[in-house]
Amino acid sequence: MTDDPKNMSCAEFQAQLPELIGTGADISAHPHIQSCELCRALLADLETIAEAARQLFPIVEPPDELWEHIESAIQQEKDSSHSG
Ligand SMILES: [Zn+2]
C-alpha cells in the first residue's frame, strides 16, 4: 500500500489530479507538488488552460426577465383554458 502521498509516483499523482481538481482541493498544498518540480510545472500549465477556458466559455445564467416571460406565458395559457 502506498498511502503516503509523498511517496507516490508522478503517474500516481497525475492519475489523481482530475479528481483533486474536481473536489476543489488546494492542489498546490499537496505533498507531491511540494516535492516535485515536474508536477508543479504541470499544475501551472493546467491552471493556465483552465483560466483560458473560463474566459472563452463564461457561465451565462438566464436573466430573471426570461423566467418572468415564461411564467406569464404559462399564466395566460391557464387563463384562456378557463373561459368557455
Ligand atoms: Zn511528480
Tab-separated table of N, CA, C and O and ligand atoms in Angstrom:
chain	number	residue	atom	x	y	z
A	1	MET	N	0.849	-1.216	0.000
A	1	MET	CA	0.000	0.000	0.000
A	1	MET	C	0.873	1.250	0.000
A	1	MET	O	1.836	1.348	0.753
A	2	THR	N	0.562	2.169	-0.841
A	2	THR	CA	1.301	3.439	-0.863
A	2	THR	C	0.347	4.565	-0.498
A	2	THR	O	-0.116	5.314	-1.343
A	3	ASP	N	0.044	4.644	0.798
A	3	ASP	CA	-0.891	5.665	1.273
A	3	ASP	C	-0.213	7.016	1.449
A	3	ASP	O	-0.865	8.043	1.451
A	4	ASP	N	1.117	6.999	1.605
A	4	ASP	CA	1.840	8.237	1.836
A	4	ASP	C	1.946	9.043	0.537
A	4	ASP	O	2.592	8.623	-0.417
A	5	PRO	N	1.278	10.193	0.483
A	5	PRO	CA	1.280	10.981	-0.754
A	5	PRO	C	2.672	11.459	-1.156
A	5	PRO	O	2.910	11.777	-2.311
A	6	LYS	N	3.610	11.506	-0.205
A	6	LYS	CA	4.973	11.931	-0.521
A	6	LYS	C	5.713	10.879	-1.343
A	6	LYS	O	6.597	11.202	-2.108
A	7	ASN	N	5.291	9.612	-1.145
A	7	ASN	CA	5.989	8.521	-1.811
A	7	ASN	C	5.331	8.103	-3.123
A	7	ASN	O	5.810	7.208	-3.788
A	8	MET	N	4.244	8.763	-3.476
A	8	MET	CA	3.566	8.376	-4.705
A	8	MET	C	4.372	8.844	-5.927
A	8	MET	O	5.091	9.843	-5.874
A	9	SER	N	4.252	8.095	-7.000
A	9	SER	CA	4.971	8.456	-8.222
A	9	SER	C	4.203	9.550	-8.960
A	9	SER	O	3.045	9.846	-8.646
A	10	CYS	N	4.893	10.163	-9.946
A	10	CYS	CA	4.255	11.211	-10.729
A	10	CYS	C	3.009	10.670	-11.433
A	10	CYS	O	1.995	11.343	-11.502
A	11	ALA	N	3.116	9.440	-11.937
A	11	ALA	CA	1.984	8.835	-12.645
A	11	ALA	C	0.795	8.681	-11.704
A	11	ALA	O	-0.343	8.959	-12.079
A	12	GLU	N	1.084	8.250	-10.463
A	12	GLU	CA	0.004	8.074	-9.485
A	12	GLU	C	-0.634	9.411	-9.145
A	12	GLU	O	-1.854	9.531	-9.042
A	13	PHE	N	0.222	10.418	-8.955
A	13	PHE	CA	-0.292	11.745	-8.623
A	13	PHE	C	-1.127	12.299	-9.766
A	13	PHE	O	-2.231	12.820	-9.558
A	14	GLN	N	-0.612	12.177	-10.989
A	14	GLN	CA	-1.319	12.736	-12.141
A	14	GLN	C	-2.625	12.010	-12.416
A	14	GLN	O	-3.570	12.587	-12.946
A	15	ALA	N	-2.674	10.727	-12.019
A	15	ALA	CA	-3.917	9.968	-12.154
A	15	ALA	C	-4.988	10.517	-11.215
A	15	ALA	O	-6.184	10.469	-11.505
A	16	GLN	N	-4.535	11.051	-10.065
A	16	GLN	CA	-5.475	11.600	-9.082
A	16	GLN	C	-5.806	13.068	-9.354
A	16	GLN	O	-6.745	13.602	-8.778
A	17	LEU	N	-5.016	13.682	-10.225
A	17	LEU	CA	-5.128	15.129	-10.431
A	17	LEU	C	-6.542	15.577	-10.842
A	17	LEU	O	-7.076	16.511	-10.251
A	18	PRO	N	-7.174	14.933	-11.840
A	18	PRO	CA	-8.532	15.355	-12.210
A	18	PRO	C	-9.502	15.311	-11.042
A	18	PRO	O	-10.367	16.186	-10.893
A	19	GLU	N	-9.361	14.264	-10.199
A	19	GLU	CA	-10.240	14.121	-9.042
A	19	GLU	C	-9.994	15.247	-8.043
A	19	GLU	O	-10.929	15.816	-7.486
A	20	LEU	N	-8.679	15.565	-7.823
A	20	LEU	CA	-8.331	16.641	-6.897
A	20	LEU	C	-8.895	17.972	-7.379
A	20	LEU	O	-9.442	18.756	-6.599
A	21	ILE	N	-8.787	18.206	-8.692
A	21	ILE	CA	-9.322	19.448	-9.265
A	21	ILE	C	-10.838	19.473	-9.103
A	21	ILE	O	-11.422	20.491	-8.736
A	22	GLY	N	-11.471	18.309	-9.349
A	22	GLY	CA	-12.924	18.204	-9.258
A	22	GLY	C	-13.453	18.508	-7.871
A	22	GLY	O	-14.532	19.091	-7.729
A	23	THR	N	-12.696	18.104	-6.846
A	23	THR	CA	-13.152	18.331	-5.476
A	23	THR	C	-12.816	19.737	-4.990
A	23	THR	O	-13.207	20.133	-3.902
A	24	GLY	N	-12.078	20.497	-5.825
A	24	GLY	CA	-11.718	21.857	-5.445
A	24	GLY	C	-10.649	21.906	-4.367
A	24	GLY	O	-10.503	22.903	-3.664
A	25	ALA	N	-9.885	20.819	-4.251
A	25	ALA	CA	-8.825	20.755	-3.240
A	25	ALA	C	-7.695	21.734	-3.585
A	25	ALA	O	-7.508	22.091	-4.743
A	26	ASP	N	-6.966	22.122	-2.550
A	26	ASP	CA	-5.829	23.019	-2.754
A	26	ASP	C	-4.637	22.171	-3.197
A	26	ASP	O	-3.884	21.663	-2.374
A	27	ILE	N	-4.522	22.006	-4.521
A	27	ILE	CA	-3.521	21.087	-5.068
A	27	ILE	C	-2.110	21.606	-4.827
A	27	ILE	O	-1.182	20.820	-4.640
A	28	SER	N	-1.938	22.915	-4.795
A	28	SER	CA	-0.598	23.476	-4.589
A	28	SER	C	-0.051	23.121	-3.202
A	28	SER	O	1.140	23.226	-2.954
A	29	ALA	N	-0.949	22.718	-2.288
A	29	ALA	CA	-0.519	22.319	-0.947
A	29	ALA	C	-0.276	20.814	-0.849
A	29	ALA	O	0.089	20.315	0.206
A	30	HIS	N	-0.481	20.110	-1.949
A	30	HIS	CA	-0.299	18.658	-1.939
A	30	HIS	C	1.178	18.306	-1.720
A	30	HIS	O	2.051	18.927	-2.316
A	31	PRO	N	1.460	17.309	-0.860
A	31	PRO	CA	2.855	16.935	-0.579
A	31	PRO	C	3.659	16.584	-1.828
A	31	PRO	O	4.845	16.879	-1.901
A	32	HIS	N	3.018	15.956	-2.798
A	32	HIS	CA	3.755	15.590	-4.014
A	32	HIS	C	4.148	16.840	-4.791
A	32	HIS	O	5.274	16.960	-5.272
A	33	ILE	N	3.225	17.785	-4.903
A	33	ILE	CA	3.506	19.053	-5.593
A	33	ILE	C	4.647	19.783	-4.892
A	33	ILE	O	5.535	20.341	-5.537
A	34	GLN	N	4.614	19.750	-3.545
A	34	GLN	CA	5.638	20.436	-2.758
A	34	GLN	C	7.034	19.889	-3.064
A	34	GLN	O	8.018	20.627	-3.004
A	35	SER	N	7.113	18.592	-3.371
A	35	SER	CA	8.421	17.948	-3.522
A	35	SER	C	8.768	17.641	-4.977
A	35	SER	O	9.860	17.180	-5.261
A	36	CYS	N	7.839	17.903	-5.912
A	36	CYS	CA	8.080	17.516	-7.298
A	36	CYS	C	7.938	18.723	-8.221
A	36	CYS	O	6.842	19.236	-8.423
A	37	GLU	N	9.064	19.148	-8.770
A	37	GLU	CA	9.080	20.316	-9.651
A	37	GLU	C	8.309	20.050	-10.943
A	37	GLU	O	7.635	20.915	-11.477
A	38	LEU	N	8.418	18.804	-11.412
A	38	LEU	CA	7.773	18.407	-12.666
A	38	LEU	C	6.259	18.604	-12.583
A	38	LEU	O	5.639	19.194	-13.469
A	39	CYS	N	5.666	18.118	-11.498
A	39	CYS	CA	4.221	18.197	-11.340
A	39	CYS	C	3.783	19.626	-11.007
A	39	CYS	O	2.656	20.014	-11.317
A	40	ARG	N	4.663	20.399	-10.381
A	40	ARG	CA	4.363	21.825	-10.151
A	40	ARG	C	4.202	22.543	-11.483
A	40	ARG	O	3.290	23.338	-11.671
A	41	ALA	N	5.102	22.243	-12.417
A	41	ALA	CA	5.040	22.850	-13.753
A	41	ALA	C	3.776	22.399	-14.478
A	41	ALA	O	3.113	23.187	-15.144
A	42	LEU	N	3.453	21.109	-14.319
A	42	LEU	CA	2.253	20.570	-14.951
A	42	LEU	C	1.007	21.264	-14.425
A	42	LEU	O	0.124	21.660	-15.187
A	43	LEU	N	0.962	21.446	-13.106
A	43	LEU	CA	-0.187	22.097	-12.481
A	43	LEU	C	-0.326	23.538	-12.974
A	43	LEU	O	-1.431	24.000	-13.254
A	44	ALA	N	0.806	24.230	-13.095
A	44	ALA	CA	0.783	25.608	-13.585
A	44	ALA	C	0.214	25.660	-15.001
A	44	ALA	O	-0.570	26.553	-15.330
A	45	ASP	N	0.599	24.680	-15.834
A	45	ASP	CA	0.075	24.599	-17.195
A	45	ASP	C	-1.436	24.383	-17.181
A	45	ASP	O	-2.179	25.044	-17.908
A	46	LEU	N	-1.872	23.456	-16.324
A	46	LEU	CA	-3.294	23.137	-16.241
A	46	LEU	C	-4.107	24.349	-15.805
A	46	LEU	O	-5.199	24.604	-16.309
A	47	GLU	N	-3.547	25.108	-14.838
A	47	GLU	CA	-4.259	26.288	-14.336
A	47	GLU	C	-4.361	27.358	-15.416
A	47	GLU	O	-5.366	28.050	-15.516
A	48	THR	N	-3.310	27.481	-16.237
A	48	THR	CA	-3.345	28.429	-17.347
A	48	THR	C	-4.431	28.049	-18.346
A	48	THR	O	-5.200	28.888	-18.808
A	49	ILE	N	-4.501	26.742	-18.628
A	49	ILE	CA	-5.515	26.247	-19.575
A	49	ILE	C	-6.913	26.455	-18.998
A	49	ILE	O	-7.827	26.910	-19.691
A	50	ALA	N	-7.086	26.136	-17.716
A	50	ALA	CA	-8.387	26.277	-17.075
A	50	ALA	C	-8.837	27.734	-17.069
A	50	ALA	O	-10.013	28.035	-17.287
A	51	GLU	N	-7.889	28.626	-16.814
A	51	GLU	CA	-8.202	30.061	-16.791
A	51	GLU	C	-8.633	30.530	-18.175
A	51	GLU	O	-9.594	31.273	-18.322
A	52	ALA	N	-7.913	30.065	-19.212
A	52	ALA	CA	-8.257	30.425	-20.592
A	52	ALA	C	-9.640	29.901	-20.950
A	52	ALA	O	-10.427	30.588	-21.608
A	53	ALA	N	-9.957	28.700	-20.484
A	53	ALA	CA	-11.255	28.095	-20.779
A	53	ALA	C	-12.383	28.900	-20.135
A	53	ALA	O	-13.440	29.081	-20.729
A	54	ARG	N	-12.131	29.380	-18.907
A	54	ARG	CA	-13.157	30.178	-18.215
A	54	ARG	C	-13.459	31.453	-18.979
A	54	ARG	O	-14.591	31.927	-18.999
A	55	GLN	N	-12.411	32.035	-19.582
A	55	GLN	CA	-12.610	33.280	-20.323
A	55	GLN	C	-13.299	33.031	-21.656
A	55	GLN	O	-14.055	33.860	-22.139
A	56	LEU	N	-13.032	31.843	-22.256
A	56	LEU	CA	-13.650	31.507	-23.541
A	56	LEU	C	-15.110	31.116	-23.362
A	56	LEU	O	-15.953	31.428	-24.187
A	57	PHE	N	-15.399	30.404	-22.268
A	57	PHE	CA	-16.751	29.910	-22.040
A	57	PHE	C	-17.275	30.382	-20.690
A	57	PHE	O	-17.385	29.595	-19.757
A	58	PRO	N	-17.578	31.677	-20.576
A	58	PRO	CA	-18.115	32.159	-19.293
A	58	PRO	C	-19.497	31.572	-19.041
A	58	PRO	O	-20.259	31.330	-19.970
A	59	ILE	N	-19.775	31.322	-17.758
A	59	ILE	CA	-21.081	30.758	-17.386
A	59	ILE	C	-22.139	31.852	-17.489
A	59	ILE	O	-22.052	32.878	-16.815
A	60	VAL	N	-23.100	31.634	-18.354
A	60	VAL	CA	-24.165	32.618	-18.542
A	60	VAL	C	-25.417	32.115	-17.849
A	60	VAL	O	-25.958	31.075	-18.197
A	61	GLU	N	-25.844	32.864	-16.844
A	61	GLU	CA	-27.065	32.488	-16.146
A	61	GLU	C	-28.259	33.153	-16.807
A	61	GLU	O	-28.174	34.297	-17.237
A	62	PRO	N	-29.376	32.435	-16.886
A	62	PRO	CA	-30.557	33.034	-17.521
A	62	PRO	C	-31.053	34.224	-16.706
A	62	PRO	O	-31.189	34.132	-15.491
A	63	PRO	N	-31.328	35.333	-17.368
A	63	PRO	CA	-31.802	36.507	-16.647
A	63	PRO	C	-33.197	36.292	-16.069
A	63	PRO	O	-33.997	35.534	-16.606
A	64	ASP	N	-33.452	36.979	-14.961
A	64	ASP	CA	-34.752	36.839	-14.299
A	64	ASP	C	-35.904	37.196	-15.235
A	64	ASP	O	-36.968	36.605	-15.179
A	65	GLU	N	-35.670	38.186	-16.094
A	65	GLU	CA	-36.712	38.630	-17.023
A	65	GLU	C	-37.243	37.477	-17.864
A	65	GLU	O	-38.440	37.357	-18.103
A	66	LEU	N	-36.301	36.625	-18.319
A	66	LEU	CA	-36.678	35.495	-19.154
A	66	LEU	C	-37.685	34.611	-18.432
A	66	LEU	O	-38.698	34.201	-18.998
A	67	TRP	N	-37.426	34.363	-17.145
A	67	TRP	CA	-38.329	33.499	-16.371
A	67	TRP	C	-39.670	34.176	-16.155
A	67	TRP	O	-40.713	33.528	-16.128
A	68	GLU	N	-39.665	35.510	-16.008
A	68	GLU	CA	-40.931	36.226	-15.852
A	68	GLU	C	-41.781	36.085	-17.113
A	68	GLU	O	-42.995	35.897	-17.050
A	69	HIS	N	-41.131	36.176	-18.273
A	69	HIS	CA	-41.843	35.998	-19.542
A	69	HIS	C	-42.447	34.603	-19.630
A	69	HIS	O	-43.583	34.426	-20.042
A	70	ILE	N	-41.652	33.609	-19.242
A	70	ILE	CA	-42.114	32.217	-19.309
A	70	ILE	C	-43.302	32.022	-18.363
A	70	ILE	O	-44.324	31.437	-18.730
A	71	GLU	N	-43.190	32.565	-17.134
A	71	GLU	CA	-44.262	32.418	-16.151
A	71	GLU	C	-45.551	33.078	-16.632
A	71	GLU	O	-46.635	32.514	-16.509
A	72	SER	N	-45.441	34.286	-17.203
A	72	SER	CA	-46.638	34.993	-17.665
A	72	SER	C	-47.258	34.267	-18.855
A	72	SER	O	-48.473	34.244	-19.021
A	73	ALA	N	-46.423	33.646	-19.673
A	73	ALA	CA	-46.933	32.884	-20.815
A	73	ALA	C	-47.718	31.678	-20.327
A	73	ALA	O	-48.802	31.380	-20.839
A	74	ILE	N	-47.206	30.998	-19.291
A	74	ILE	CA	-47.901	29.842	-18.706
A	74	ILE	C	-49.220	30.303	-18.088
A	74	ILE	O	-50.258	29.663	-18.227
A	75	GLN	N	-49.173	31.463	-17.399
A	75	GLN	CA	-50.360	32.007	-16.751
A	75	GLN	C	-51.452	32.291	-17.772
A	75	GLN	O	-52.633	31.988	-17.544
A	76	GLN	N	-51.078	32.860	-18.921
A	76	GLN	CA	-52.042	33.172	-19.978
A	76	GLN	C	-52.677	31.892	-20.521
A	76	GLN	O	-53.865	31.848	-20.814
A	77	GLU	N	-51.874	30.855	-20.661
A	77	GLU	CA	-52.391	29.553	-21.116
A	77	GLU	C	-53.487	29.061	-20.181
A	77	GLU	O	-54.541	28.647	-20.613
A	78	LYS	N	-53.213	29.154	-18.869
A	78	LYS	CA	-54.176	28.707	-17.859
A	78	LYS	C	-55.464	29.514	-17.934
A	78	LYS	O	-56.561	28.962	-17.884
A	79	ASP	N	-55.334	30.862	-18.056
A	79	ASP	CA	-56.491	31.755	-18.072
A	79	ASP	C	-57.384	31.448	-19.272
A	79	ASP	O	-58.606	31.403	-19.152
A	80	SER	N	-56.774	31.217	-20.443
A	80	SER	CA	-57.563	31.007	-21.652
A	80	SER	C	-58.309	29.667	-21.585
A	80	SER	O	-59.367	29.528	-22.177
A	81	SER	N	-57.791	28.704	-20.849
A	81	SER	CA	-58.450	27.407	-20.764
A	81	SER	C	-59.662	27.465	-19.831
A	81	SER	O	-60.525	26.604	-19.864
A	82	HIS	N	-59.715	28.518	-18.957
A	82	HIS	CA	-60.838	28.653	-18.034
A	82	HIS	C	-62.094	29.148	-18.741
A	82	HIS	O	-63.202	28.796	-18.372
A	83	SER	N	-61.913	30.034	-19.748
A	83	SER	CA	-63.086	30.629	-20.402
A	83	SER	C	-63.833	29.608	-21.241
A	83	SER	O	-63.248	28.712	-21.811
A	84	GLY	N	-65.102	29.710	-21.286
A	84	GLY	CA	-65.816	28.825	-22.158
A	84	GLY	C	-67.126	28.411	-21.622
A	84	GLY	O	-67.805	28.506	-20.755
B	1	ZN	ZN	5.585	14.469	-9.792
